[in-house]
PDB file of C-alpha atoms in Angstrom:
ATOM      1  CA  UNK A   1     125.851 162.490 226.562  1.00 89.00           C
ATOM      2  CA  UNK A   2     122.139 162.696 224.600  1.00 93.00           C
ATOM      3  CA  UNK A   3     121.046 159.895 222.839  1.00 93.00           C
ATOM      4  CA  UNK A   4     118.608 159.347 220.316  1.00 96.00           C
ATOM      5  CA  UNK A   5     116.381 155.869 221.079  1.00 94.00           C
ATOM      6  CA  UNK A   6     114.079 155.153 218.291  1.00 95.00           C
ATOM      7  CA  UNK A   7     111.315 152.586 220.121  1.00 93.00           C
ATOM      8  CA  UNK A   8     109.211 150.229 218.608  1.00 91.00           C
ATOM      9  CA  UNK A   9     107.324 148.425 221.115  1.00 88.00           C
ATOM     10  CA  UNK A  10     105.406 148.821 224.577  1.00 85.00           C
ATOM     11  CA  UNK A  11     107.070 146.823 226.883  1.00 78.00           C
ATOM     12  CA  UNK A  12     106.127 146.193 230.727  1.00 72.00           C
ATOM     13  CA  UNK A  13     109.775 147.051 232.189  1.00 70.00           C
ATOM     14  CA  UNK A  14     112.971 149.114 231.332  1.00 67.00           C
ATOM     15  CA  UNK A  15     114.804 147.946 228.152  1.00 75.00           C
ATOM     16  CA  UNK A  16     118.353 146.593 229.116  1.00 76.00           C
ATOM     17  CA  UNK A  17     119.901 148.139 226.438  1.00 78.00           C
ATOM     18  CA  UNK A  18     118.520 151.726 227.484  1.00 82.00           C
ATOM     19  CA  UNK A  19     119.019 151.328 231.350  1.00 83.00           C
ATOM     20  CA  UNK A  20     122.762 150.670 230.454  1.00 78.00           C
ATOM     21  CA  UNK A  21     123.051 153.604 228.525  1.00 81.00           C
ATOM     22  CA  UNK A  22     121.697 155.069 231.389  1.00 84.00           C
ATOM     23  CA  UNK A  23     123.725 153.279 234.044  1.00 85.00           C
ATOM     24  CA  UNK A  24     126.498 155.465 232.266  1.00 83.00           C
ATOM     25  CA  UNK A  25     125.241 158.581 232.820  1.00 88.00           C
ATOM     26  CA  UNK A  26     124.181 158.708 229.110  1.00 89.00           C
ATOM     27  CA  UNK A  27     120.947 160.973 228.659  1.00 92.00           C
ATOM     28  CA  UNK A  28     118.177 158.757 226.953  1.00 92.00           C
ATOM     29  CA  UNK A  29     115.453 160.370 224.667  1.00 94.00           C
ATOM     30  CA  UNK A  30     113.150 157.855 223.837  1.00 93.00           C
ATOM     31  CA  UNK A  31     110.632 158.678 220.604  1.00 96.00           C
ATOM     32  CA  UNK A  32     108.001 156.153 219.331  1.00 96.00           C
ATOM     33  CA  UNK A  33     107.370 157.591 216.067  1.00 97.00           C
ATOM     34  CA  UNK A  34     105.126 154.276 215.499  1.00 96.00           C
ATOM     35  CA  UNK A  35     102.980 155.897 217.506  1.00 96.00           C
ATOM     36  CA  UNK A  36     103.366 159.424 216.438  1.00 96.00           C
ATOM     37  CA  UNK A  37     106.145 160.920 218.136  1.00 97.00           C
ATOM     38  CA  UNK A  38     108.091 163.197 215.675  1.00 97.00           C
ATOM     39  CA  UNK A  39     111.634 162.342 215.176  1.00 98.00           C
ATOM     40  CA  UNK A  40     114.187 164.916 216.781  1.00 97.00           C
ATOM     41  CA  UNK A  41     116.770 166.317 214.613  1.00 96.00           C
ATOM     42  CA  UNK A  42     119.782 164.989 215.486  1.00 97.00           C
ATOM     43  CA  UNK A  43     121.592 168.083 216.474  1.00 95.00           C
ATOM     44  CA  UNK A  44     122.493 167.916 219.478  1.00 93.00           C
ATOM     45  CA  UNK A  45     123.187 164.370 219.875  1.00 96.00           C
ATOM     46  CA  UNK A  46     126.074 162.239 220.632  1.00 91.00           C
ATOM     47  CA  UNK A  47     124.498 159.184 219.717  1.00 90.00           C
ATOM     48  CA  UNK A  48     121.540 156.837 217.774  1.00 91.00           C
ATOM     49  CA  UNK A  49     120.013 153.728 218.904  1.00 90.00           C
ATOM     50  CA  UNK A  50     117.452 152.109 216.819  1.00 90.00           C
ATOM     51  CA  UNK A  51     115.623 149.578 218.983  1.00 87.00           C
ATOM     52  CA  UNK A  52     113.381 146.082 218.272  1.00 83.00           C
ATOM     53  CA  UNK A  53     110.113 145.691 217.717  1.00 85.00           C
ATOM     54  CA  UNK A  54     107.513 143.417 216.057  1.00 85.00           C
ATOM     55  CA  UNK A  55     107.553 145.144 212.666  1.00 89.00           C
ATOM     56  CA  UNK A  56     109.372 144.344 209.443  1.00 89.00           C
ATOM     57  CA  UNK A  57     111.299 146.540 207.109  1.00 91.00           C
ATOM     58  CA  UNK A  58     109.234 144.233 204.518  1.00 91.00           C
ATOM     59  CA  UNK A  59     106.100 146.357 205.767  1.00 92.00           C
ATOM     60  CA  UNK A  60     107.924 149.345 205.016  1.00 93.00           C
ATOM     61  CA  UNK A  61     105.214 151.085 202.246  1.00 95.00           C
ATOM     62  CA  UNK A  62     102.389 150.563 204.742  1.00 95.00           C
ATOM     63  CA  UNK A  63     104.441 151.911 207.798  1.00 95.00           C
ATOM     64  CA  UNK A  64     105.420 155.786 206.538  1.00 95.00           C
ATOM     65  CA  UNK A  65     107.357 156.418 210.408  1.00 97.00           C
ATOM     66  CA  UNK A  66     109.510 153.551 209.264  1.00 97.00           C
ATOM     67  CA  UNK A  67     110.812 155.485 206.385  1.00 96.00           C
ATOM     68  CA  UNK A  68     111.397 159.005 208.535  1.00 97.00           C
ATOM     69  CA  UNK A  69     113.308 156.620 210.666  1.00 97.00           C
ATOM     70  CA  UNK A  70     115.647 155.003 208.001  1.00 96.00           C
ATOM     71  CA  UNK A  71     116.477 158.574 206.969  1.00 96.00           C
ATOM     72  CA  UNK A  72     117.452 159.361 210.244  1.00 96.00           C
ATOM     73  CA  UNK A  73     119.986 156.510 210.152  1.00 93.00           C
ATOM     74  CA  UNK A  74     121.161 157.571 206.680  1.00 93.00           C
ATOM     75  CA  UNK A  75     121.692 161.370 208.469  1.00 94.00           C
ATOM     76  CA  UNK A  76     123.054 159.484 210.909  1.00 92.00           C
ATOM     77  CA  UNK A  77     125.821 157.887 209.375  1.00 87.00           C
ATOM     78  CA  UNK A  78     126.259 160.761 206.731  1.00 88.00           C
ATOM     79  CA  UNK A  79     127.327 162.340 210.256  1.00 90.00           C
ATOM     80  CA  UNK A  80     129.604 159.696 211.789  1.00 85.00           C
ATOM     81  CA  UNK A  81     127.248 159.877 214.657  1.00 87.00           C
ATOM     82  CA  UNK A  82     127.683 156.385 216.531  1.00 83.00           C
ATOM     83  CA  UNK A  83     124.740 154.156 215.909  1.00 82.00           C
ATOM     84  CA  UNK A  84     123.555 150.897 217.432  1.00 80.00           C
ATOM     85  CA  UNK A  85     121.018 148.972 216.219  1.00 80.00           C
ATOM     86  CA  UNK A  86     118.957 145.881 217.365  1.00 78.00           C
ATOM     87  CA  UNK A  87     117.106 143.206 215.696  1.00 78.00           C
ATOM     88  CA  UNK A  88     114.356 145.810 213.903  1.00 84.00           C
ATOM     89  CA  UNK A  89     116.619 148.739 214.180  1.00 86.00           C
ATOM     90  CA  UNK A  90     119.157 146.364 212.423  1.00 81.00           C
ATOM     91  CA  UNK A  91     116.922 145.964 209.435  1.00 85.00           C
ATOM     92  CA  UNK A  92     116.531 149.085 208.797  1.00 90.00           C
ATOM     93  CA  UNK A  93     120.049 150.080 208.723  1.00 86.00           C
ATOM     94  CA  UNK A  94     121.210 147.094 206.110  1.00 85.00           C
ATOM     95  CA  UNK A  95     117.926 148.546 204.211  1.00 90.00           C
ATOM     96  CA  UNK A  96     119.495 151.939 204.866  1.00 90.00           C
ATOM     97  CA  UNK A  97     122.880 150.671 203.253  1.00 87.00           C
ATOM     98  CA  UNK A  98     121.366 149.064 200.192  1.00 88.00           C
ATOM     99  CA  UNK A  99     120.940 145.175 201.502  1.00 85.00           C
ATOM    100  CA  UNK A 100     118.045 143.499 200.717  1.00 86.00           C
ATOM    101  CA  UNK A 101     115.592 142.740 203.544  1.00 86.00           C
ATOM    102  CA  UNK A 102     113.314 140.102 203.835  1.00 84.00           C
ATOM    103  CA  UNK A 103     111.945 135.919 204.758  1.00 81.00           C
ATOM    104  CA  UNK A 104     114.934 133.404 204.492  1.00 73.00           C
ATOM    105  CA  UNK A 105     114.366 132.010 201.456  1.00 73.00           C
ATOM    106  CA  UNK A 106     113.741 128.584 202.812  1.00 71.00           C
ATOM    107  CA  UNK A 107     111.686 129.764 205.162  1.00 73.00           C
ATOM    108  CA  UNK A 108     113.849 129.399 208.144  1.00 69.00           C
ATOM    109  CA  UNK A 109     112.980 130.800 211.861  1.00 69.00           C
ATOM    110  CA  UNK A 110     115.545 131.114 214.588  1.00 67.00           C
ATOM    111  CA  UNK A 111     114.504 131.347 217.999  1.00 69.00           C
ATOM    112  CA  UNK A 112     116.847 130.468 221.173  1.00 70.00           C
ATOM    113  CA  UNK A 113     120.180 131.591 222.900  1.00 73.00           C
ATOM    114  CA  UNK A 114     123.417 131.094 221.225  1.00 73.00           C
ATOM    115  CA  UNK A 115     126.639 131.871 221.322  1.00 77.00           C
ATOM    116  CA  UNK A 116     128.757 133.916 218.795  1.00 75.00           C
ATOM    117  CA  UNK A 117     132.160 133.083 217.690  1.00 79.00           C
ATOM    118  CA  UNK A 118     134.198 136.015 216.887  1.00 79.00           C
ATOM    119  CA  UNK A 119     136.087 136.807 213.538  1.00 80.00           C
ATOM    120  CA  UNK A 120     139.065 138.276 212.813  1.00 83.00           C
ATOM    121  CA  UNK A 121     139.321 141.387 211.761  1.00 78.00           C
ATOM    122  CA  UNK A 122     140.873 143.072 208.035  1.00 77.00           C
ATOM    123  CA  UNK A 123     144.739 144.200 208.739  1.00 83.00           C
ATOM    124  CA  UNK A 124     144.539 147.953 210.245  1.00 81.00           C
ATOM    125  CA  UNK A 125     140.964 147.592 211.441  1.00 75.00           C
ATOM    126  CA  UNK A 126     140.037 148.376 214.853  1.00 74.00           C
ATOM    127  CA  UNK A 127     140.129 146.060 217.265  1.00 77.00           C
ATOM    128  CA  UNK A 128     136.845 143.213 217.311  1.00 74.00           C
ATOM    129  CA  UNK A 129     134.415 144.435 219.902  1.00 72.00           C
ATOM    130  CA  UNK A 130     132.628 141.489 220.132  1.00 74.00           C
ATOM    131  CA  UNK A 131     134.118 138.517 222.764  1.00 78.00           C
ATOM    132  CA  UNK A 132     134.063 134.952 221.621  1.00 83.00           C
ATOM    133  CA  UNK A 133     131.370 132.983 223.174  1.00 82.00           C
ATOM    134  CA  UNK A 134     129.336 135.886 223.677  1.00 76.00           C
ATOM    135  CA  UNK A 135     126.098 134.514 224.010  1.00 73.00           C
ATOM    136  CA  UNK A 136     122.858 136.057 222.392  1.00 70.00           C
ATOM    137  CA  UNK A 137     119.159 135.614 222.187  1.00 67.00           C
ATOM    138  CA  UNK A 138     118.252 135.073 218.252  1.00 68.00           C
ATOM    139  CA  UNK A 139     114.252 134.856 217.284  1.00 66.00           C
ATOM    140  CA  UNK A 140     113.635 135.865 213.920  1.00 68.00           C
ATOM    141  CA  UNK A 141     111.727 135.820 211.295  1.00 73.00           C
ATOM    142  CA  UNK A 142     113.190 137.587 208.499  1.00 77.00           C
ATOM    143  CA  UNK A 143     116.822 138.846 207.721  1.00 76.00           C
ATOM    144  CA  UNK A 144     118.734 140.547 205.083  1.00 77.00           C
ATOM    145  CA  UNK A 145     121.886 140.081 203.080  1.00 76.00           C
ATOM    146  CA  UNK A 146     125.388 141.693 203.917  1.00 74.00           C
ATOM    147  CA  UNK A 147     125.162 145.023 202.712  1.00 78.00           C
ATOM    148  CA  UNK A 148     128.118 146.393 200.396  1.00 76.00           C
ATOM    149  CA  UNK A 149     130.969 147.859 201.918  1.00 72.00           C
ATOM    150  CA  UNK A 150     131.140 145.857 205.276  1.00 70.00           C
ATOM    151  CA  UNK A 151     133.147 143.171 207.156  1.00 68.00           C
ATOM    152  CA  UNK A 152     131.453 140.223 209.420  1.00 69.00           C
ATOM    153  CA  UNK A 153     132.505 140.464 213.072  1.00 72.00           C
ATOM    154  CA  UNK A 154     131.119 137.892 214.590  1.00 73.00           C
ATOM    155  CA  UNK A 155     129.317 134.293 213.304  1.00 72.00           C
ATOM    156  CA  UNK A 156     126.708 131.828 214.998  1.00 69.00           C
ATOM    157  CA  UNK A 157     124.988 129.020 213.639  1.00 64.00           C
ATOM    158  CA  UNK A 158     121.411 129.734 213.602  1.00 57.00           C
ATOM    159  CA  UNK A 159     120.938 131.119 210.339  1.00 46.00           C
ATOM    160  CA  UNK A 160     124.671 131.561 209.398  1.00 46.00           C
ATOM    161  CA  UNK A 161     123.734 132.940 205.876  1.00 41.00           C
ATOM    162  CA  UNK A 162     121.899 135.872 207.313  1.00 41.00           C
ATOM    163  CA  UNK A 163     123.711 138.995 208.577  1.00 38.00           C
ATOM    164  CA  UNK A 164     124.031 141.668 211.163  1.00 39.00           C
ATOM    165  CA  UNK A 165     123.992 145.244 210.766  1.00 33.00           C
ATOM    166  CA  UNK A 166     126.368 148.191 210.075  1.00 30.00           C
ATOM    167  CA  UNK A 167     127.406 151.610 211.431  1.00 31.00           C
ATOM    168  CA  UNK A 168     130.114 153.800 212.513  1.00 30.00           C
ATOM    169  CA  UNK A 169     130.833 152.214 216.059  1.00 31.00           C
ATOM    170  CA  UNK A 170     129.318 148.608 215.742  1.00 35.00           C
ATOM    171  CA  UNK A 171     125.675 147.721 214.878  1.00 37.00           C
ATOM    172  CA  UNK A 172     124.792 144.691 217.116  1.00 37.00           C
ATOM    173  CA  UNK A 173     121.664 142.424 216.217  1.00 35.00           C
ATOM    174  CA  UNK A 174     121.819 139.666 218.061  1.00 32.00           C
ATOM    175  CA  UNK A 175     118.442 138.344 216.029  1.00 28.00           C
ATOM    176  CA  UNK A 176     120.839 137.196 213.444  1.00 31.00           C
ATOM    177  CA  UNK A 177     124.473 135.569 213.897  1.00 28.00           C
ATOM    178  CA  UNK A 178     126.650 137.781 211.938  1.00 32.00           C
ATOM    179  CA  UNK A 179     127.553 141.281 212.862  1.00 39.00           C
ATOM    180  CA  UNK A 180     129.202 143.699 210.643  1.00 40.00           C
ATOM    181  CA  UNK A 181     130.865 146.939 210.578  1.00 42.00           C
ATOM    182  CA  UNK A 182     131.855 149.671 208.089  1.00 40.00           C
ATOM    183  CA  UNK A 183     135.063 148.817 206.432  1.00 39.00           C
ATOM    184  CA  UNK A 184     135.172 152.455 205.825  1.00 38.00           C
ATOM    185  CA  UNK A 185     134.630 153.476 209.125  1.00 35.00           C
ATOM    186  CA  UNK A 186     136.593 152.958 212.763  1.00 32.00           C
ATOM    187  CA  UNK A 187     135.446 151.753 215.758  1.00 30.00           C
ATOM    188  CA  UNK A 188     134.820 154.649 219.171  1.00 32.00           C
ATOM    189  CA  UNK A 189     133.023 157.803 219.772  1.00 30.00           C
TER     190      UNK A 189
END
């Protein structure tokens, strides 16, 4: 299984996130097109993850790999192809789907481990993914709105107005306490 890791940050040791993927004999192709590297199609692929990093969807018309990447995500859920996304990567997907981006608007930060509290689930939806009392690092600085056409999965209370991301298989950003899914789409693949 190939999948797609859009980087956005140098960091010292293996990401967690990628070493699992790894752990399960997943193929990981990592691109940092924030610092040039040119984004694969995604033929080919069997999955998307669009990773962290210290930049802000707000920065977007300064930051022209950003928007290369977002249209990635759009190809990528065009496709069905499943799609995680985390804290940055999560931005960019609600931006993807139409949400607006951007500061709370009371200025609010959110930094320290919490846990979520899982939501049900609309009638004939797939099963919730995410375990009550899962606990999650949030530090953030900026959020974004629910976008159209999704259903919360899981809530916190850091932030409890802001939202988590959407995708075919379930986008988790743990930066913010609400994660959402596609009501359109199913969970798997």
């Amino acid at each position: 299984m190939r999948v797609l890791v859009l980087d956005h940050a140098d960091l010292p040791g293996p990401d967690a996130a990628v070493a699992h993927l790894a752990a399960r004999g997943a193929s990981p192709e990592i691109v940092h097109a924030w610092k040039g590297d040119p984004i694969p199609d995604l033929a080919g692929f069997d999955g998307l993850m669009v990773m962290g990093g210290p930049q802000m969807v707000t920065d977007l018309a300064d930051l022209p790999w950003m928007a290369a990447e977002i249209a990635t995500l759009r190809a990528a859920l065009a496709a069905g192809l499943p799609t995680l996304c985390i804290c940055l990567g999560a931005q960019m997907l609600a931006h993807a789907l139409g949400a607006k981006v951007g500061p709370h608007p009371e200025g609010r930060l959110a930094f320290g481990f919490e846990r979520l509290h899982a939501l049900p689930v609309a009638p004939g939806a797939a099963p919730n993914p995410i375990p009550d009392g899962l606990a999650v690092l949030c530090g953030n600085a900026q959020g974004f709105a629910l976008p159209e056409g999704v259903e919360p999965l899981a809530a916190g209370r850091c932030n409890p107005d802001r939202h988590l991301t959407a995708c075919n298989v379930e986008g988790e950003r743990f930066l913010r306490e609400l994660l959402i899914r596609r009501k359109s789409m199913k969970l798997g693949g």
